[in-house]
Coordinates of C-alpha atoms in Angstrom, one line a residue:
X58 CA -18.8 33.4 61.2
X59 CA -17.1 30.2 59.4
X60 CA -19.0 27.3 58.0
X61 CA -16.4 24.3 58.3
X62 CA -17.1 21.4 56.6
X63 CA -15.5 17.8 56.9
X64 CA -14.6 15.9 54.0
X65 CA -12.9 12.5 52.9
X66 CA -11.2 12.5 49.7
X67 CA -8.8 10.4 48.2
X68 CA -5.3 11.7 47.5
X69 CA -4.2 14.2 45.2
X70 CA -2.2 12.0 42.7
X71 CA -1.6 8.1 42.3
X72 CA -0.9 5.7 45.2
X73 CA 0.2 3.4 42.3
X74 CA 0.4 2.9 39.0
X75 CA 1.4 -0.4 36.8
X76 CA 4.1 -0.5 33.5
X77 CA 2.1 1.5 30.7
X78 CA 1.6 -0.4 27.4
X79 CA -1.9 -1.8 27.4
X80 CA -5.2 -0.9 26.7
X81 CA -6.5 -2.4 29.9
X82 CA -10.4 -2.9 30.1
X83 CA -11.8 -5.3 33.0
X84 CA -10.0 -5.2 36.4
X85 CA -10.3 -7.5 39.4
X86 CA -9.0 -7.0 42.2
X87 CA -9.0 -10.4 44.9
X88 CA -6.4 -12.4 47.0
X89 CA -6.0 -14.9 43.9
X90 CA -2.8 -17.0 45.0
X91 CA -4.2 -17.4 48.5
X92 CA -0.8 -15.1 50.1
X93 CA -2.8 -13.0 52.3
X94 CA -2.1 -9.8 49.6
X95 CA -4.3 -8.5 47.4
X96 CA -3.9 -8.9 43.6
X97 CA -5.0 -6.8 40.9
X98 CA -6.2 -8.8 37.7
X99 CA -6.6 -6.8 34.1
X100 CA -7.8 -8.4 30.9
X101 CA -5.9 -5.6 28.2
X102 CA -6.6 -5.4 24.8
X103 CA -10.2 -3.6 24.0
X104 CA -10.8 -3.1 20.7
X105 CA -7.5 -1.6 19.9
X106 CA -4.7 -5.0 20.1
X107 CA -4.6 -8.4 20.4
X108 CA -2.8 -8.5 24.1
X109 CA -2.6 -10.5 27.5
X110 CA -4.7 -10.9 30.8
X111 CA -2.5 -10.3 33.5
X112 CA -2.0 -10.0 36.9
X113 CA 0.1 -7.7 39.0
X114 CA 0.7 -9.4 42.5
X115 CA 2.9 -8.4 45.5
X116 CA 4.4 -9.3 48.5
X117 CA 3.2 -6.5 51.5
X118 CA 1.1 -3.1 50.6
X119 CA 0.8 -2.2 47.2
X120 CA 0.9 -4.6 44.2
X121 CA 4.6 -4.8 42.0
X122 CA 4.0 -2.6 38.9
X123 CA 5.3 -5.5 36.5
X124 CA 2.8 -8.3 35.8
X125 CA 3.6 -11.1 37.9
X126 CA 1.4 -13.7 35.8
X127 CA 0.1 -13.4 32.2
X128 CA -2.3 -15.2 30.0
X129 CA -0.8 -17.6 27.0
X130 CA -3.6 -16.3 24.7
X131 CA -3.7 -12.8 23.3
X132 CA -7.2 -11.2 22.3
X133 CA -8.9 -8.1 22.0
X134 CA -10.5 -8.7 25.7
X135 CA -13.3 -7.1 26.8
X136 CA -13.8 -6.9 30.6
X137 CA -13.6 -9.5 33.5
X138 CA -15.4 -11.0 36.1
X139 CA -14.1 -13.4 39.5
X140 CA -15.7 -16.0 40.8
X141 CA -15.5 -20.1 42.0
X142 CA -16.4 -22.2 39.2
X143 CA -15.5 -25.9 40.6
X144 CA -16.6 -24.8 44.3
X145 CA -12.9 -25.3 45.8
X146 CA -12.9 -22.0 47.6
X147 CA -10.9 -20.2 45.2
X148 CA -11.8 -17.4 42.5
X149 CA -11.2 -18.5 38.8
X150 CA -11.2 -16.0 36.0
X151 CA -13.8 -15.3 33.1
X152 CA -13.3 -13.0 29.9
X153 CA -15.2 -11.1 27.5
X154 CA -13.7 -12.1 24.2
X155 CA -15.0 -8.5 22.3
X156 CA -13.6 -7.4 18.4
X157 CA -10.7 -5.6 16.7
X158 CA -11.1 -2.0 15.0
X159 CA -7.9 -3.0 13.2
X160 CA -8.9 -6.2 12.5
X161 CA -12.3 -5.6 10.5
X162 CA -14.5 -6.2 13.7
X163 CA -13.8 -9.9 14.1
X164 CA -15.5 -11.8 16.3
X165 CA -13.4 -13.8 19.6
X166 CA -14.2 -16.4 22.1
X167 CA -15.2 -15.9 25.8
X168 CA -12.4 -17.8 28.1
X169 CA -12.2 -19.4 31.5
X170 CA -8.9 -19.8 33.6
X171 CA -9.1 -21.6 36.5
X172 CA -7.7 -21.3 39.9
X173 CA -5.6 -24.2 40.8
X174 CA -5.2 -22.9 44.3
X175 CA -2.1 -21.1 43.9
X176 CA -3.2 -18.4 40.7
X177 CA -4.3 -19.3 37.4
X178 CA -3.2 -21.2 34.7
X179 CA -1.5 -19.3 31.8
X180 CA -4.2 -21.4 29.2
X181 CA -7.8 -21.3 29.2
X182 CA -9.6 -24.1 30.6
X183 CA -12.7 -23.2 28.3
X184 CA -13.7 -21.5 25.3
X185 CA -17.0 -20.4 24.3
X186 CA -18.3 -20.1 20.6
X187 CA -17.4 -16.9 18.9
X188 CA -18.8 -13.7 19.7
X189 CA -18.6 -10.0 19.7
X190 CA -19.0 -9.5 23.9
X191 CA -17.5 -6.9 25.9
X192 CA -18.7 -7.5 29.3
X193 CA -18.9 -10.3 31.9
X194 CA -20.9 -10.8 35.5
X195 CA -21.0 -13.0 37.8
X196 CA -23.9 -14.6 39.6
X197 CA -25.5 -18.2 40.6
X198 CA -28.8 -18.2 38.8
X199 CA -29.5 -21.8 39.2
X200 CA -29.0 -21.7 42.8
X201 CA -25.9 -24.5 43.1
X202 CA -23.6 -22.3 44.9
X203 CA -21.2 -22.4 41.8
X204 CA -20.3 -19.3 39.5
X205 CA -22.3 -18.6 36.5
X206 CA -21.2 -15.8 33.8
X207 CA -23.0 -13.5 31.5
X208 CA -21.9 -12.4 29.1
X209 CA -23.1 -9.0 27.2
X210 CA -22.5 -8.9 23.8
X211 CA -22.9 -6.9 20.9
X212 CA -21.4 -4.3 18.9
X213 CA -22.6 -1.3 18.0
X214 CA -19.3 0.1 16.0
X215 CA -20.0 -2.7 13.5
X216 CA -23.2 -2.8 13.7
X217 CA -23.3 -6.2 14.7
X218 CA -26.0 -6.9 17.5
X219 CA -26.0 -10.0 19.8
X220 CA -27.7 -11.9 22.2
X221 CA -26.2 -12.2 25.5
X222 CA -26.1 -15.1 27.0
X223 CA -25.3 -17.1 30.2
X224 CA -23.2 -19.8 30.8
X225 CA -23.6 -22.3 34.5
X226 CA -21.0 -24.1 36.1
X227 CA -21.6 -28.3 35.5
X228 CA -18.4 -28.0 38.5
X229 CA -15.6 -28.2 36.9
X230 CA -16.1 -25.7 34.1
X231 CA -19.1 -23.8 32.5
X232 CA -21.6 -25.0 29.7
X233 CA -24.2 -23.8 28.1
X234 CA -25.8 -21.3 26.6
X235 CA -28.6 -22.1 28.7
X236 CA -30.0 -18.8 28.2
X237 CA -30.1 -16.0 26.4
X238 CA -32.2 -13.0 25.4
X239 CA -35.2 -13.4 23.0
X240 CA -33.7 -10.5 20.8
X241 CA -30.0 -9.6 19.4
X242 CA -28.8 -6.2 21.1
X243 CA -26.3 -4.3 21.8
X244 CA -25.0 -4.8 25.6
X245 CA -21.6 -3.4 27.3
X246 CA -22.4 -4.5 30.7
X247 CA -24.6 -6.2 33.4
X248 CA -24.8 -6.8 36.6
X249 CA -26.9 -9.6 38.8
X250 CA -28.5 -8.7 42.4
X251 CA -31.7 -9.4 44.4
X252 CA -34.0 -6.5 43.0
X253 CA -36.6 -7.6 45.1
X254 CA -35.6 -9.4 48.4
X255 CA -37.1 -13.1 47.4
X256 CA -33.4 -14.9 47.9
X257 CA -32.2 -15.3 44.5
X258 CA -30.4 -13.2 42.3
X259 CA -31.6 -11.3 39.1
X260 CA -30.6 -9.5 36.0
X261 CA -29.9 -5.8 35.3
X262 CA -29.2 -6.0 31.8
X263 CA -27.8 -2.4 30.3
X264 CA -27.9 -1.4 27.0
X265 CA -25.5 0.4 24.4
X266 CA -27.7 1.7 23.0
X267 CA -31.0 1.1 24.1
X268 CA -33.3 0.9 27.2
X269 CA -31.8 -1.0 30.2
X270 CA -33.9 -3.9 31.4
X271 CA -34.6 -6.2 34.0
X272 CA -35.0 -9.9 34.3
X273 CA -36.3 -11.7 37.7
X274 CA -34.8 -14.7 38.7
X275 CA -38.1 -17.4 38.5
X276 CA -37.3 -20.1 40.8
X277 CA -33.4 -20.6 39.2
X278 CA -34.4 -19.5 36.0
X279 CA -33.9 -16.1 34.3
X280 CA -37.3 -15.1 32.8
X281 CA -37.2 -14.9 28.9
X282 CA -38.8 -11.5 28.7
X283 CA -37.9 -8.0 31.0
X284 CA -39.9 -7.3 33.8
X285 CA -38.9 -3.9 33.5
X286 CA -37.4 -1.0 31.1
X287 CA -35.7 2.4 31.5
X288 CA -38.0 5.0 29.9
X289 CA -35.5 6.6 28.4
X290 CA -32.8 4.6 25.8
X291 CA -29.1 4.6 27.0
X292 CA -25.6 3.4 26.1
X293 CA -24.5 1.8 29.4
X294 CA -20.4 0.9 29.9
X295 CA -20.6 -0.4 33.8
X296 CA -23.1 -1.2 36.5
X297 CA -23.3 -0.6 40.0
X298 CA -25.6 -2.0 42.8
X299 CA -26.4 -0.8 46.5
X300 CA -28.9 1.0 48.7
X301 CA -28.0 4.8 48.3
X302 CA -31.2 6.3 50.3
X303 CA -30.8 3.8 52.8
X304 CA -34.5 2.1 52.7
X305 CA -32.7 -1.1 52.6
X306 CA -33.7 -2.2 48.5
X307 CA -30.8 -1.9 46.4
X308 CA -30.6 0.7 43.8
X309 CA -28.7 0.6 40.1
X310 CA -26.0 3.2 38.8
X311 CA -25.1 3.4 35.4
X312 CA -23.1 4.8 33.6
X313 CA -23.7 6.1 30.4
X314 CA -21.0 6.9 27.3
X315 CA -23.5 8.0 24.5
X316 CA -20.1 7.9 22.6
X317 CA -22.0 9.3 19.5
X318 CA -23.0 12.0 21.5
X319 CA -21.4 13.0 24.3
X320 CA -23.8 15.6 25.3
X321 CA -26.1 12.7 26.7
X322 CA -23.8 11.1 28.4
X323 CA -24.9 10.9 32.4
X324 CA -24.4 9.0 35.3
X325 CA -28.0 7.4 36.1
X326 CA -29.3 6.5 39.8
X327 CA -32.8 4.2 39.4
X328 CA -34.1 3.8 43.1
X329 CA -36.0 0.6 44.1
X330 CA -39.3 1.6 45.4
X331 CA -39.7 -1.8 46.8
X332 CA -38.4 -4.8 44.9
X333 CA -39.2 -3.1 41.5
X334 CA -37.1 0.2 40.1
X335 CA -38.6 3.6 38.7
X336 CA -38.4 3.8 35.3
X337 CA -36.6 7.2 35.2
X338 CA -33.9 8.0 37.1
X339 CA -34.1 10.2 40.3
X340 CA -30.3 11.1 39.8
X341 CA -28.5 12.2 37.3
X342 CA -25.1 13.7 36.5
X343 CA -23.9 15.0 33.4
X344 CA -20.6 16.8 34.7
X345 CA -17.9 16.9 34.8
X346 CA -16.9 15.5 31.7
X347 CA -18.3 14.1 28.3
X348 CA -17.8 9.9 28.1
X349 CA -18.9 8.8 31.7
X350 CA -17.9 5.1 31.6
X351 CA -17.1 4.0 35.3
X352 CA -19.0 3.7 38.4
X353 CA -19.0 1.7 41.4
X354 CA -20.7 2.4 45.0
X355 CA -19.2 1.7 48.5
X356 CA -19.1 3.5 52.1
X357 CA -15.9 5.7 50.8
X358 CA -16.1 8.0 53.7
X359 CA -16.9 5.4 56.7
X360 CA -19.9 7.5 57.9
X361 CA -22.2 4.7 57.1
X362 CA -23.7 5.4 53.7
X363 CA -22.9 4.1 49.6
X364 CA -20.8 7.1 48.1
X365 CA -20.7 7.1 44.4
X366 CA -17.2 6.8 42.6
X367 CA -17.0 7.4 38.9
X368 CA -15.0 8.2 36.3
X369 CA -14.9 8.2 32.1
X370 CA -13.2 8.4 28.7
X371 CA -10.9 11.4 28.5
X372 CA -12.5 12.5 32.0
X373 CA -11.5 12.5 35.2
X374 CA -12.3 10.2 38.4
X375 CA -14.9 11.9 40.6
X376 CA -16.4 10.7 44.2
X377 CA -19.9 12.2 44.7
X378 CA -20.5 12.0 48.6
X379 CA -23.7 10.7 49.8
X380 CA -25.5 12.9 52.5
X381 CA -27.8 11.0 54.6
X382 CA -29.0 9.3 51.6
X383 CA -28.6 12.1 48.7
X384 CA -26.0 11.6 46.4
X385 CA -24.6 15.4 46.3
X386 CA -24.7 17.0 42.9
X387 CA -21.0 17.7 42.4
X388 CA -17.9 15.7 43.1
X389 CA -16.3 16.5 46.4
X390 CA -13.0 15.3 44.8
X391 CA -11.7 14.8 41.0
X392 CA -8.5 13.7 39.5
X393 CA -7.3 14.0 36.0
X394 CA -3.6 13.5 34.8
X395 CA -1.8 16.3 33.6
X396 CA -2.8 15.6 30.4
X397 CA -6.6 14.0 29.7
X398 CA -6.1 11.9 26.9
X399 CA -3.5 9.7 29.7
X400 CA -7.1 8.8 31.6
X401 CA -9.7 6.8 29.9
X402 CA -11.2 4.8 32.7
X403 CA -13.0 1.5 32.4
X404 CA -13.8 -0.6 35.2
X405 CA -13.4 1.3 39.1
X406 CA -12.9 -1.4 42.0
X407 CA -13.0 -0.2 45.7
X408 CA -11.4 -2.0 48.1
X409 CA -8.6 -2.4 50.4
X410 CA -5.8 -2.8 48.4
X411 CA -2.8 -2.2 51.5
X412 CA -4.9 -3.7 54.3
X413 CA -5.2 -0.5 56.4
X414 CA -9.2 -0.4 57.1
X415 CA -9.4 -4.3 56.7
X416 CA -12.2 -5.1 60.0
X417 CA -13.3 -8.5 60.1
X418 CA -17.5 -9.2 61.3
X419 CA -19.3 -12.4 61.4
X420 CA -23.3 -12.3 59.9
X421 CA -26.2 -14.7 60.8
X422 CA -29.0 -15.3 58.1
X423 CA -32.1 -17.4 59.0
X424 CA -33.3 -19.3 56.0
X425 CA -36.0 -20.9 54.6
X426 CA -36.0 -23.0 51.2
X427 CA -35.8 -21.7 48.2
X428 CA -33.6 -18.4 49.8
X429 CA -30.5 -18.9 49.0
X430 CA -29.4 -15.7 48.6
X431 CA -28.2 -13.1 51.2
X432 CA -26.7 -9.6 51.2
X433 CA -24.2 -8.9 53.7
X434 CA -23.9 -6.1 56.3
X435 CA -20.6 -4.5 54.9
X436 CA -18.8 -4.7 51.6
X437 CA -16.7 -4.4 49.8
X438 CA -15.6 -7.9 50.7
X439 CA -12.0 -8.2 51.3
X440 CA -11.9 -11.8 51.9
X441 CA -14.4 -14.5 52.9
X442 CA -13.2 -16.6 56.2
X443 CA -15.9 -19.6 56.4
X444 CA -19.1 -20.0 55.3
X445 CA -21.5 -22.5 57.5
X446 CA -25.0 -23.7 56.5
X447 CA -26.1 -25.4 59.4
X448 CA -22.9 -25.8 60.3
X449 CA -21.6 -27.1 57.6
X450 CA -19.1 -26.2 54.8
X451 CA -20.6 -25.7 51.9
X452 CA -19.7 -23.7 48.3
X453 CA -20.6 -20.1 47.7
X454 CA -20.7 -17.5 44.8
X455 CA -19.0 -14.4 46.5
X456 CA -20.1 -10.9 44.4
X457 CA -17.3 -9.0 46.1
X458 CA -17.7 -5.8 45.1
X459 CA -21.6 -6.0 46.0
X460 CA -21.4 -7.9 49.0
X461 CA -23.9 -10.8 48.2
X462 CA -23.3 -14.2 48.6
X463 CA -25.1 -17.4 47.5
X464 CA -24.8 -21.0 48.8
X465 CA -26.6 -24.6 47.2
X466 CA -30.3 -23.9 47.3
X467 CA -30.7 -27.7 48.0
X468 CA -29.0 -27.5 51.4
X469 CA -31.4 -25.2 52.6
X470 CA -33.8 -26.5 54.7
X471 CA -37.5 -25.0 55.9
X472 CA -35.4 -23.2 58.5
X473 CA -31.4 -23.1 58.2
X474 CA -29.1 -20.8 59.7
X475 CA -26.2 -19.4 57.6
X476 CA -23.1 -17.9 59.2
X477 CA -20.4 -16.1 57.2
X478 CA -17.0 -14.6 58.6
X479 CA -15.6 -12.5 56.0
X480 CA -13.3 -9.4 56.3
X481 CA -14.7 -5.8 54.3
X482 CA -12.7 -2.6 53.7
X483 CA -14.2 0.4 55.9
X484 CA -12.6 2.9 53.6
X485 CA -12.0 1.3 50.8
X486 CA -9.0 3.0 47.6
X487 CA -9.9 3.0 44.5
X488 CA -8.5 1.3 41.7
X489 CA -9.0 2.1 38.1
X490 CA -8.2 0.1 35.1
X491 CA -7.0 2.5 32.0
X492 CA -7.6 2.0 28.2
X493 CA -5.2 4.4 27.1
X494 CA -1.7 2.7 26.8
X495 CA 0.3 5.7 27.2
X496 CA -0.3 5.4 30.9
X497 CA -0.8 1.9 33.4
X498 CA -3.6 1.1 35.8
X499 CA -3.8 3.6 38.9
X500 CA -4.4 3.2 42.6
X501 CA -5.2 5.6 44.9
X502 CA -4.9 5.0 48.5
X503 CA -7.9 5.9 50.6
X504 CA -6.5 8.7 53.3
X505 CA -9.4 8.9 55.5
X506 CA -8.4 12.6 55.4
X507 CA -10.2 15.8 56.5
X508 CA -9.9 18.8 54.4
X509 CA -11.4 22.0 55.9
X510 CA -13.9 24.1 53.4
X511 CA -14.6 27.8 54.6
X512 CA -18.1 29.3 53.8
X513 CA -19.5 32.0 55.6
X514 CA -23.0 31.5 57.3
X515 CA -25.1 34.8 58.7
X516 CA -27.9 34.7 61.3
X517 CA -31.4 36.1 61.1
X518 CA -34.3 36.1 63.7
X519 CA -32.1 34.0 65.5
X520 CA -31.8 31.1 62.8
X521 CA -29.0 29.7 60.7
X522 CA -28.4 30.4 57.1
X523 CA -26.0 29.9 54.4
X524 CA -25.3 31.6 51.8
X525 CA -27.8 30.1 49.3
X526 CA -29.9 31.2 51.6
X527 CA -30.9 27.6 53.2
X528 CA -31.7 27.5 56.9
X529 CA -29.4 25.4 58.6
X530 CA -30.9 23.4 61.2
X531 CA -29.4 23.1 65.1
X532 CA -29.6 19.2 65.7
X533 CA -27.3 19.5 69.1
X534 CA -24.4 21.6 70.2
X535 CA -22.0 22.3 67.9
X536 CA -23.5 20.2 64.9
X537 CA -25.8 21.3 62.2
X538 CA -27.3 20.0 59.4
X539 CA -27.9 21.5 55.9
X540 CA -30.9 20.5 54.6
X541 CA -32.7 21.1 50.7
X542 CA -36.3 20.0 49.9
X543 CA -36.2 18.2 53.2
X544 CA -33.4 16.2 53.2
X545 CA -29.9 16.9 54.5
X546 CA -27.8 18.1 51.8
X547 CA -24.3 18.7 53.8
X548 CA -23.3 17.9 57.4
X549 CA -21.3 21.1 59.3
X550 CA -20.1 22.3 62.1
X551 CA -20.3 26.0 63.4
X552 CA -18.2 27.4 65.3

């Protein structure tokens, strides 16, 4: 007797990948010239050279492997973030100015390109003061339905720790520090979402090295101190968000370099148990590989549920399939170059890049002042159609790769009604931008394929086992379900 099982994997090599050359870090990936075609955005650089943002851009499918639009300033450039500064409808560009290992660990500026309508323009529209910041998230703290960044900065080659530090929109361009935490630290990445279902969006701050934290949102406000802390210390690279057991709270990846010492470097899951998170993980992976770097969750498979992609210095990409709300334990599918010094993975986007599982759905949100927040049904988001508060237009801070979406709390009343039409990718590829500059930027086309795994199954007293010796449970003809500790584990068929 034959135990088939049905999974969705990615293809066995590259969809895509861009000219080689750069040490590309952050990665966007958003309609940006308003064409109808996705475009992929990399800030390049690192710590290695002074080089370029750029953007590759196309015309149908898959983006041209040549930049189509490039930055006038070179940097060492940390990562990126999207999102609509001036509230004309259009995603403008942030990045992380970080620090050169050539260059005696100098500090850069954080810069701002704006969106005129039709892409960005090649010079900065602002500068910050000079820091040491690798990462950049986007979010609308203050509740104005423009895009604030913060920035995490910090660095822990030089030993040079740093506050990190937000910066609002005024509506045509950013100001501030208006905050910033109480202590210097070292901080790769963060990532803003509504940790606890009030309608506004707060701060998962991770630390390189140290213990991750959170800070609520208090009325448009970040608090000054952490409402929480991971027990144990980390060394966080990038941040996910999303519900993984499917109790409706949104849960935090991270993933975890420990560059210094690879043996502790994990990919973390910390559930919310309600609007707060555990304090140790109920997750973890520590294979395969030895710098995980890269993680980002979506529906990969289309069966409903947040799979886990991933990926990390040196190592390969991985996709951990989520079964009925349990991340499994080991990748279902991996890829690695022929070589494993061509992949060192930085930032992982999933979305639709060739518009083949593009499906368009309309939400409804009932709100009441001071909500302003709202998570919607499906992401990643493709491309937002309208946006109506009571029917009317009004600005919004899209978090794409999350799904949420915030509008002006002021226009809110004691009981609006908010409808977005938006477009989300049901099985989204992956895209992964590459540090090591022997090698470009890689997209992998999601095949909705099935694969067919044999494991023999035996019977006893008239059950189901496998061969770990786990009962497998008849839920109707034909379909079984294999479950550990009480939960489903792996969904079959027997036949």
């Amino acid at each position: 007797m034959l135990l088939l099982g049905l999974i969705l994997q990615y293809p066995p090599s590259p969809s895509w990948e861009s000219q080689a050359g750069n040490y590309s870090t952050g990665l966007g990936v958003w309609d940006v010239d308003g064409d109808g075609y996705l475009d992929v955005v990399v800030s390049n650089g690192n710590d290695m050279a002074t080089q370029r943002v750029e953007l590759y851009g196309g015309t149908s499918g898959l983006p041209f492997t040549s930049p189509s639009w490039s930055s006038s300033v070179s940097m060492y450039h940390g990562h990126l973030a999207l999102g609509d500064v001036d509230g004309d409808g259009d995603m403008d560009l942030a990045v992380a100015g970080f620090s050169g290992y050539y260059a005696g660990w100098n500090r850069q500026v954080n810069t701002l390109y704006v969106n005129t309508g039709t892409g960005f323009s090649p010079t900065p529209a602002w500068v910050s003061d000079s820091g040491r910041c690798f990462g950049v998230a986007t979010g609308d703290v203050n509740g104005d339905g423009l895009a604030d960044f913060l920035f995490s900065c910090g660095n822990d080659y030089s030993s040079d720790p740093e506050r990190a530090r937000l910066y609002v929109s005024d509506g045509n361009t950013l100001v501030g520090p208006v905050w910033e935490t109480k202590d210097s630290v070292y901080s790769l990445g963060a990532k803003f979402f509504d940790v606890d279902k009030d309608g506004d969006l707060d701060l998962f701050l991770g630390l390189s090295p140290g213990r991750h934290r959170l800070y609520l949102n208090l009325g448009g406000h970040l608090d000054t101190l952490p409402v929480w802390e991971s027990d144990s210390v980390g060394f966080a690279n990038r941040i996910a968000v999303g519900d993984i057991n499917g109790d409706g709270w949104e849960d935090v990846v991270v993933a975890n370099t420990f560059q210094f010492s690879p043996s502790n470097s994990r990919f973390e899951v910390y559930l919310n148990t309600g609007g707060g998170l555990e304090t140790s993980p109920s997750w973890v992976s520590y294979d395969p590989g030895d710098y995980h770097s890269a993680v980002a969750l979506a529906d990969v498979d289309g069966d409903g549920d947040n799979d886990l992609v991933g990926g990390g210095w040196w190592d390969p990409l991985m996709l951990f399939e989520n079964l009925g709300g349990v991340l499994a334990r080991s990748p279902v599918w991996t890829w690695q170059p022929p070589s494993q010094y061509d992949l060192v993975s930085e930032h992982i986007v999933l979305t639709d890049v060739d518009g083949s599982s593009t499906s368009t759905r309309v939400d409804t949100f009932y709100l009441v002042n001071p909500e302003h927040v709202v998570k919607l049904s499906n992401f990643p988001v493709v491309r937002v159609l309208s946006v109506s508060l009571d029917g009317r237009n009004v600005p919004y801070v899209l978090l794409y790769e999350s799904g949420y979406l915030s509008v002006p709390r002021d226009s809110v009343g004691t009981s609006s009604t908010l409808i977005v039409r938006y477009s989300y990718a049901r099985t989204p590829d992956l895209v992964v931008s590459n540090w090591e500059n022997g090698r470009g930027n890689f997209i992998f086309l999601n095949t909705v394929g099935i694969s067919v795994r044999e494991r023999p199954v035996y019977l006893h007293g008239g059950r189901v086992y496998d061969v770990s010796g786990r009962r497998v449970e008849r839920v109707k003809r034909g379909v079984y379900f294999v479950e550990e500790g009480g939960k489903v584990v792996r969904r079959i068929i027997l036949r």
